[in-house]
Short mmCIF file of C-alpha atoms in Angstrom, two decimals:
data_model
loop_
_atom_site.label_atom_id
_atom_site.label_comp_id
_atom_site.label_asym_id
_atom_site.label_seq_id
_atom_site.Cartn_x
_atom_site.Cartn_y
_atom_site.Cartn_z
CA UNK A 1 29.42 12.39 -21.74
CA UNK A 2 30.55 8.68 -21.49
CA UNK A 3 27.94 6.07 -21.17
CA UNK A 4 27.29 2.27 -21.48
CA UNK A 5 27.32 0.37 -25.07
CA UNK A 6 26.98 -3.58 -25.21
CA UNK A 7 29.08 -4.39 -28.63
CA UNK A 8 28.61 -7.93 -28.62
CA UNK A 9 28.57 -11.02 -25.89
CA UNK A 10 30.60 -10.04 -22.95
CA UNK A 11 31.55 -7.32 -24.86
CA UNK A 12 30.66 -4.21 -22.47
CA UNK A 13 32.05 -0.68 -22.94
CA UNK A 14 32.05 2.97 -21.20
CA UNK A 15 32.85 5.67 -24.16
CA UNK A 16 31.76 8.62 -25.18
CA UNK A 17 28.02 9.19 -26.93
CA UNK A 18 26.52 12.61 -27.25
CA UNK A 19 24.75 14.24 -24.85
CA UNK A 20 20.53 13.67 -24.16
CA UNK A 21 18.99 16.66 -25.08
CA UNK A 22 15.17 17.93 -25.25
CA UNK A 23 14.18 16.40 -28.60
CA UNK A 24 10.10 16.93 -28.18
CA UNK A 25 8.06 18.71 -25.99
CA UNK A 26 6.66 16.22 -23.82
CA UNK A 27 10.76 15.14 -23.28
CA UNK A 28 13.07 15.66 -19.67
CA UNK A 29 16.35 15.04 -19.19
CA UNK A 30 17.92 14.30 -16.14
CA UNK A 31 21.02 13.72 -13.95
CA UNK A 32 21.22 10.82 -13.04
CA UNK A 33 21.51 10.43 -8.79
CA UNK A 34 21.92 6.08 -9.29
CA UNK A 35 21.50 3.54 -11.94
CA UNK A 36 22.14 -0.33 -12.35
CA UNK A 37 22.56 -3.30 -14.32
CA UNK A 38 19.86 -5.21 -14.14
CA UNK A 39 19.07 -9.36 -14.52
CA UNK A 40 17.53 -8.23 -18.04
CA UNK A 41 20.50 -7.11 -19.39
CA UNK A 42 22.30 -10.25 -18.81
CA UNK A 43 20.15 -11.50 -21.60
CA UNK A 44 22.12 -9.82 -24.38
CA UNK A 45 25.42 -10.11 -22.59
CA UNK A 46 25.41 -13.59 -22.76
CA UNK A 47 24.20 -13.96 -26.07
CA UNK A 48 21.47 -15.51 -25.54
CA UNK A 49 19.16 -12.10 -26.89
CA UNK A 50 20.36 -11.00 -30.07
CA UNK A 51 21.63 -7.60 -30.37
CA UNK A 52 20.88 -5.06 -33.56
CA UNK A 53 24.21 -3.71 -33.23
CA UNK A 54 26.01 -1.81 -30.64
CA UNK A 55 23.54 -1.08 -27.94
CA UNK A 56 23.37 1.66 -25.05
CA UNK A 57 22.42 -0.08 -22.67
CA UNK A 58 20.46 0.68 -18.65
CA UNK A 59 16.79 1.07 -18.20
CA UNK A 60 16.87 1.68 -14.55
CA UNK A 61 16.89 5.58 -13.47
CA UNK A 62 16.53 8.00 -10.46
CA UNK A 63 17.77 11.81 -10.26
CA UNK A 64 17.28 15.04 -10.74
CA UNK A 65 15.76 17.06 -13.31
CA UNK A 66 18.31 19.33 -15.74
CA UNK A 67 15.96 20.69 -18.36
CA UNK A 68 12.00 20.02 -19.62
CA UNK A 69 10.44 20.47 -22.85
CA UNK A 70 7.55 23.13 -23.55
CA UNK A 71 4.64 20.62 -22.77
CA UNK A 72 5.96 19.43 -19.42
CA UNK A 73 3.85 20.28 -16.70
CA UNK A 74 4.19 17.96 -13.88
CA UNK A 75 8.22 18.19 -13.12
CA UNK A 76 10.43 20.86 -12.95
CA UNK A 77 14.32 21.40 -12.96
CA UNK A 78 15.71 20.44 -9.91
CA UNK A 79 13.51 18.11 -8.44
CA UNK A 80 14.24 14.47 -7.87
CA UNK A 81 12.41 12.11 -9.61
CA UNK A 82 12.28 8.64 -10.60
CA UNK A 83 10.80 6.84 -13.54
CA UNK A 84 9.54 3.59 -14.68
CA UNK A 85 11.64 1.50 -17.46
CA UNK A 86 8.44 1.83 -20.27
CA UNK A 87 7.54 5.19 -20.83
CA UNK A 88 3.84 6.16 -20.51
CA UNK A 89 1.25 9.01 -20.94
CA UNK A 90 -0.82 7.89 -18.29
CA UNK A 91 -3.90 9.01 -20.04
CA UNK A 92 -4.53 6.42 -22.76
CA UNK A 93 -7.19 3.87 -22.35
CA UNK A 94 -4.55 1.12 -21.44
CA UNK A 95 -3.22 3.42 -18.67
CA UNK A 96 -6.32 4.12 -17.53
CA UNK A 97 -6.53 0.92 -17.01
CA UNK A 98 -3.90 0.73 -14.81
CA UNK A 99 -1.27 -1.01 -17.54
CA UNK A 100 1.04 1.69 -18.61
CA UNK A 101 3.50 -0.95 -19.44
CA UNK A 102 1.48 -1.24 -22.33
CA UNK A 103 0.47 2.59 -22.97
CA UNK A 104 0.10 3.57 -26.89
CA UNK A 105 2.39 5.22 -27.15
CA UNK A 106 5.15 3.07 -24.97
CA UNK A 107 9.20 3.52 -25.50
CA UNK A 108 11.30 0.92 -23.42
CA UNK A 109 13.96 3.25 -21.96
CA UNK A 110 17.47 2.39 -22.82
CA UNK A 111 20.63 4.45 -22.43
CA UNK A 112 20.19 4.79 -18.02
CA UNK A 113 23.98 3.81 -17.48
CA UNK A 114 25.05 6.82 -18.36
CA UNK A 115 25.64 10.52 -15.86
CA UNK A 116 22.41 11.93 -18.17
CA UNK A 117 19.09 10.59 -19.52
CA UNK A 118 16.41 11.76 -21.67
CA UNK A 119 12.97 10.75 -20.61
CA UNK A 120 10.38 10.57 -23.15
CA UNK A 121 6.72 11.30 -22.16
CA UNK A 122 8.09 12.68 -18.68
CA UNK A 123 4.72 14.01 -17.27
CA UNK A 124 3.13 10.27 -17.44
CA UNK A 125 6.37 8.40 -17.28
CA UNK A 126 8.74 10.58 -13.85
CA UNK A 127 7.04 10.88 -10.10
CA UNK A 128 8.60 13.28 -8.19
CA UNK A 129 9.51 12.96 -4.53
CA UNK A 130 8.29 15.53 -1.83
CA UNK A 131 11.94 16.80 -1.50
CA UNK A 132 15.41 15.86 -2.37
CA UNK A 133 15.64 12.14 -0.84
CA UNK A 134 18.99 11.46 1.82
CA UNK A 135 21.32 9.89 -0.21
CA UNK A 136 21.25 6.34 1.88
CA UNK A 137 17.63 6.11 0.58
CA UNK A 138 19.31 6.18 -3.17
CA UNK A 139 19.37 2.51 -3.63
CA UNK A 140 16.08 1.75 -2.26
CA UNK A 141 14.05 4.94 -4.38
CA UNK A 142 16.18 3.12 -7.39
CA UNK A 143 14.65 -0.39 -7.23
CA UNK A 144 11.50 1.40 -7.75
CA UNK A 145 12.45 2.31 -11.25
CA UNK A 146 11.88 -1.52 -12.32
CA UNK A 147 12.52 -4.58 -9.50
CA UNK A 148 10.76 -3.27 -6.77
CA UNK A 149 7.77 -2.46 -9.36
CA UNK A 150 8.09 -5.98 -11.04
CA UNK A 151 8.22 -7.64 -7.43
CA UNK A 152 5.09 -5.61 -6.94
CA UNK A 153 3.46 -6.36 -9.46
CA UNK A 154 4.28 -10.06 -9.59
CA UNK A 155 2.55 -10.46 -5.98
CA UNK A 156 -0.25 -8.47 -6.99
CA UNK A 157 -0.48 -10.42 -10.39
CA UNK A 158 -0.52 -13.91 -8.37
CA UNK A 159 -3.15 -12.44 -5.90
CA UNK A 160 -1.64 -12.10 -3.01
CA UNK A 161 -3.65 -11.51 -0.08
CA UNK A 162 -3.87 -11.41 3.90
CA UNK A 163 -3.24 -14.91 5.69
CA UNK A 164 -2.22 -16.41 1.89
CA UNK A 165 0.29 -18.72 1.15
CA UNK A 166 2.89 -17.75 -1.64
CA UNK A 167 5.56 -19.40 -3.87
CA UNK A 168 8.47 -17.40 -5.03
CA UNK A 169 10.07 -18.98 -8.11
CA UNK A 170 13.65 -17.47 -8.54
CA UNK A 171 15.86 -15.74 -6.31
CA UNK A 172 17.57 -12.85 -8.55
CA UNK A 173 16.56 -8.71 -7.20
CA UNK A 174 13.08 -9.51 -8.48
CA UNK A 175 12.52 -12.55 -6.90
CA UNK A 176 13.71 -11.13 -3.63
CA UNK A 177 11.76 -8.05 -3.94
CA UNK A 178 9.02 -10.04 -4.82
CA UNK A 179 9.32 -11.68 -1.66
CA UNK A 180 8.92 -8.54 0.01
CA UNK A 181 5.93 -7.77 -1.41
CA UNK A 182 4.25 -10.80 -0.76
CA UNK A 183 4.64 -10.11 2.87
CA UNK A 184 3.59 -6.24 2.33
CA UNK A 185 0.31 -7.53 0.83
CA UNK A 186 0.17 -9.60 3.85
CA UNK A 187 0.82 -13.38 2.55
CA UNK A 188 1.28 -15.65 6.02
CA UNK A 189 3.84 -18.16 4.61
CA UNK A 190 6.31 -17.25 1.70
CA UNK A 191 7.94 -19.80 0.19
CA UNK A 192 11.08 -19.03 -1.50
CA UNK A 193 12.83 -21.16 -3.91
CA UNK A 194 16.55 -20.73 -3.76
CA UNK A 195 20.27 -22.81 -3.70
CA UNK A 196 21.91 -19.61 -2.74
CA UNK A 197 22.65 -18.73 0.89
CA UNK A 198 23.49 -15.46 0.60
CA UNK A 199 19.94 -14.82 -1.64
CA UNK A 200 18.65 -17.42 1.37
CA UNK A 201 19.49 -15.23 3.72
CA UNK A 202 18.05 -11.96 2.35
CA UNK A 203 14.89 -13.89 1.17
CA UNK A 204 14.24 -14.53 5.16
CA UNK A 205 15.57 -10.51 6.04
CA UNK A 206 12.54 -9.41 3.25
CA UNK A 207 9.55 -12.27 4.66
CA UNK A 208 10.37 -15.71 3.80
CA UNK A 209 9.15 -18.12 5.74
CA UNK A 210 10.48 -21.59 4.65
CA UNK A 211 13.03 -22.11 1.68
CA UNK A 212 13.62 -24.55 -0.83
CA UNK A 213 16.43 -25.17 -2.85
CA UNK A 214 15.51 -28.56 -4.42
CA UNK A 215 14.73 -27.44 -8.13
CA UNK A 216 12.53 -29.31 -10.68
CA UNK A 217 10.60 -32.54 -9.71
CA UNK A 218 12.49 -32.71 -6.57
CA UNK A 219 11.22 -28.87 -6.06
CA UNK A 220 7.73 -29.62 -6.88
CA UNK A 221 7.63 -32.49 -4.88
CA UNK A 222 9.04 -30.40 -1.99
CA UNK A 223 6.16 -27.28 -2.05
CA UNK A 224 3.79 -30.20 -2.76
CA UNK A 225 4.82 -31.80 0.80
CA UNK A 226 5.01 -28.52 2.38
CA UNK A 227 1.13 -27.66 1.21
CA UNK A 228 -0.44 -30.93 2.46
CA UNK A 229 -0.49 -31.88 -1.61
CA UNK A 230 -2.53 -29.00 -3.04
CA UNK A 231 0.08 -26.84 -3.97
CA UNK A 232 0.01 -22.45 -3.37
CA UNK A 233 -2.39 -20.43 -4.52
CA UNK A 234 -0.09 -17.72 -5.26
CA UNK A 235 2.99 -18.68 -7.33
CA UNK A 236 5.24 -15.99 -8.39
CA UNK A 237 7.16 -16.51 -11.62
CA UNK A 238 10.82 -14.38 -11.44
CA UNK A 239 13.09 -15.59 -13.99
CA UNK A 240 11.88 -16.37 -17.52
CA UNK A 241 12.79 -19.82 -18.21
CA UNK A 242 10.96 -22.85 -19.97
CA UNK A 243 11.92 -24.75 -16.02
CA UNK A 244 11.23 -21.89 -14.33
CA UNK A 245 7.67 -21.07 -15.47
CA UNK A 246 6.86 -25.37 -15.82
CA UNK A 247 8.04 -25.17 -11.92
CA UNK A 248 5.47 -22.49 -11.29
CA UNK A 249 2.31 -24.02 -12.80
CA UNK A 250 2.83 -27.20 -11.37
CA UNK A 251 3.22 -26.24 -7.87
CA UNK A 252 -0.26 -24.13 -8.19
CA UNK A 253 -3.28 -25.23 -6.62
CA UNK A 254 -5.96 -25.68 -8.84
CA UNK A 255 -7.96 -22.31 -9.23
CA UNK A 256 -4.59 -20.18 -7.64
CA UNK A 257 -2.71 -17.92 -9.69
CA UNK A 258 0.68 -17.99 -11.29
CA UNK A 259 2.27 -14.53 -12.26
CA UNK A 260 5.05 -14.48 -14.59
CA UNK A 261 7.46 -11.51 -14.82
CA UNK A 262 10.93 -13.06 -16.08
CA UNK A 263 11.23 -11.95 -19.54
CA UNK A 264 10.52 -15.16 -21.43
CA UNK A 265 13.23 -17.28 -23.50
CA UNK A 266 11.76 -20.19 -24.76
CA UNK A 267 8.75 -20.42 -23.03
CA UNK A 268 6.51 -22.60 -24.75
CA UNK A 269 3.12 -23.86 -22.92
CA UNK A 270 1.21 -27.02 -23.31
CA UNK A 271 -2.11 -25.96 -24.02
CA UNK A 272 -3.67 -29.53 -23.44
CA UNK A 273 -1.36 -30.30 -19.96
CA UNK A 274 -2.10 -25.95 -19.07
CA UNK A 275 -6.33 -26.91 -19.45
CA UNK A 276 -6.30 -29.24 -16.59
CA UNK A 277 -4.74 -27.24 -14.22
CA UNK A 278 -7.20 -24.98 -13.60
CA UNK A 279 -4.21 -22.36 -12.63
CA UNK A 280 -4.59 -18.47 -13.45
CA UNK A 281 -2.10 -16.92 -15.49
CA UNK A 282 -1.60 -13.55 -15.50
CA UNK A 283 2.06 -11.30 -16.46
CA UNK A 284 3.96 -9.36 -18.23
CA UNK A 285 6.16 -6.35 -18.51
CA UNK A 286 5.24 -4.67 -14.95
CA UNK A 287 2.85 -1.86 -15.02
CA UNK A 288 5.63 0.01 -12.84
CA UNK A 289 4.08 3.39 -13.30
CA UNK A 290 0.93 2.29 -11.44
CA UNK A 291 2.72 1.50 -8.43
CA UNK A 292 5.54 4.24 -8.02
CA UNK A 293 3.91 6.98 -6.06
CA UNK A 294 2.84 4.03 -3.76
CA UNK A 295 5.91 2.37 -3.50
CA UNK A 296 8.40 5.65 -3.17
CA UNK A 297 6.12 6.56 -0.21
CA UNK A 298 7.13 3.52 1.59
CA UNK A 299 11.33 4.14 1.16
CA UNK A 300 10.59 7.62 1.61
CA UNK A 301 8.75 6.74 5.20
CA UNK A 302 11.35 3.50 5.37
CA UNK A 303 8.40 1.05 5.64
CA UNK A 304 10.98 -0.77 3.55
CA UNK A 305 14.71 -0.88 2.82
CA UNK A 306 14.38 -2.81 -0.73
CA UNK A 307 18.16 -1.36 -1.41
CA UNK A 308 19.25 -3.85 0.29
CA UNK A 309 19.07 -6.17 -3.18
CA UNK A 310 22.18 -4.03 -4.12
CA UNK A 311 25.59 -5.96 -2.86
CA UNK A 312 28.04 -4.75 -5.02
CA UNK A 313 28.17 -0.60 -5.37
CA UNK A 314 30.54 0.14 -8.23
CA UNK A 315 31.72 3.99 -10.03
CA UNK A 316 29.96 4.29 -12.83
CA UNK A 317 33.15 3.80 -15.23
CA UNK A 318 33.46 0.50 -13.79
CA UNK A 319 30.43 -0.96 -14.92
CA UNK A 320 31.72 -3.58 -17.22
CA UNK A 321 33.06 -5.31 -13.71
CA UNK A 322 29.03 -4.82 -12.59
CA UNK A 323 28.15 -6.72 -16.08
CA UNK A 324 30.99 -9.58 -14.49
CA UNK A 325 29.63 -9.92 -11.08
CA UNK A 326 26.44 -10.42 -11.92
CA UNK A 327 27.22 -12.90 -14.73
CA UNK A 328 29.22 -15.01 -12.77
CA UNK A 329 26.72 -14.73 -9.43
CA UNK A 330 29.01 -13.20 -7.27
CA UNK A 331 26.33 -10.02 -6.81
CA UNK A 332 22.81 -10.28 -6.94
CA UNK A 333 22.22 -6.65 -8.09
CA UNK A 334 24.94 -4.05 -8.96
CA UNK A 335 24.51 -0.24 -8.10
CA UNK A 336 26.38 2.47 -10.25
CA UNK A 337 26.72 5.89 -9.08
CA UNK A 338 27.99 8.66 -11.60
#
């Protein structure tokens, strides 16, 4: 098969690797039905995360299962599944827990931009859906995989709740999907932060109330107005930047709760200026698994249409031009079909 290999920055190629096959018992491999290039991945494509090395690259999955290993118990060929971007058994303590992002025995899934995939841990890790999804559902069942999930998960980090009032720092897939979740959970006014008026427009399709696009002390200043001075008690962290995350505390209420999902790059907290906020902080790689069944039975009923986050549908073989888009803003999220 042909699948996706970052060489270097801005260096993205489709050639051929060797096919996934069953490697250990507790292993799947599937077709893939849709994958993606995520935010994430524009980390190393800039250069801004190092690479070790040519890199497959794709952590975002949905499709149908080809083949199972011995141990596998709760999939079976043919069905349509989807999975969460770290692998999990679902049975360790830290799963238990509800945290499978952080499972002992935890792979982050690479390789997904490719027509096959090889799921480690696939009875903890793949949920499968009643039947064989219509194909327009595709996109949304996809964002489950990871954005959806990390939207989730960054309203339910930030407590979110009935009648609350949240903040929504960043307006990439997660951000807006975060958005979406806020008003799921029920949040009464959703405050998105955003310059961009087609993300503007999208943030107010999935629950956003008001919008800012000031950024920085203007920005603060402008949630601060907009909350009679106190600040939210639900901020929602979605990019991963030292701005971003300084943005986020400082537009808390004292006692609310930031959540922080961006994956960090040089993130540093003041420990002394953090203390007398009184803020919550709570994040992390997004405990995806937890959520899945949940959140595939709302696409599957269409309680939600999170596919919408997808604006630019490319052929798989075209997915440096996905990489391109999304690096130079012209697509928020870009969907690749084999």
């Amino acid at each position: 098969m042909r699948g996706t290999v970052l060489y270097g920055p801005r260096d993205i190629r489709f050639e051929d690797r060797e096919d996934p096959k069953i490697e250990k018992p507790t292993d799947a491999v599937i077709r893939m039905a849709a994958t993606c290039v995520c935010g994430s991945d524009l980390w190393p494509y800039r250069g801004i995360q190092p690479l070790n090395g040519p890199t497959p690259m794709g952590h975002e999955y949905c499709g149908f299962v080809e083949e199972v290993g011995s141990a596998v118990k709760s999939v079976k060929p043919g069905q349509f599944v989807v999975g969460s971007f770290a692998t999990s058994d679902n049975t360790c303590p830290h799963c238990q827990f509800g945290y499978q992002s952080s499972c002992k025995h935890r792979e982050f899934m690479t390789r997904a931009q490719a027509p096959f995939l090889r799921v480690p841990l696939a009875d903890g890790t793949l949920v499968p859906a009643p039947d064989a999804p219509s194909p327009d559902l595709l996109p949304s069942l996809l964002t489950a995989s990871d954005v959806l999930g990390t939207g989730w998960f960054a309203a339910d980090a930030a407590n979110v709740r009935p009648g609350s009032t949240a903040v929504v720092v960043g307006d990439g897939a997660v951000g807006l999907l975060a958005v979406l979740s806020a008003r799921q959970m029920g949040a009464e006014r959703i405050i998105a932060m955003s310059r961009h008026e087609s993300r503007q427009k999208l943030a107010r399709e999935f629950g956003a109330t008001e919008i800012v696009s000031e950024r920085g002390e203007e920005g603060i200043a402008r949630i601060k107005d907009l909350t009679n001075g106190l600040g939210a008690g639900s901020v929602l962290e979605c990019v991963g930047t030292k701005e971003s995350m300084q943005q986020a505390i400082q537009v808390t209420r004292p006692g609310g709760f930031v959540s922080y999902v961006g994956v960090p790059h040089g993130v540093e907290l003041d420990g002394q200026a953090l203390f007398f906020t009184h803020v919550h902080l709570h994040g992390g790689p997004a405990p995806v698994r937890r959520y899945l069944p949940h959140l595939m039975d709302l696409v599957l009923n269409e309680k939600i249409n999170p596919g919408k986050v997808f604006d630019l549908s490319l052929p798989l073989e075209q997915v440096a031009e996905g990489y391109r888009a999304m690096d130079d803003r012209r697509a928020i999220k870009a969907l690749l079909r084999p």
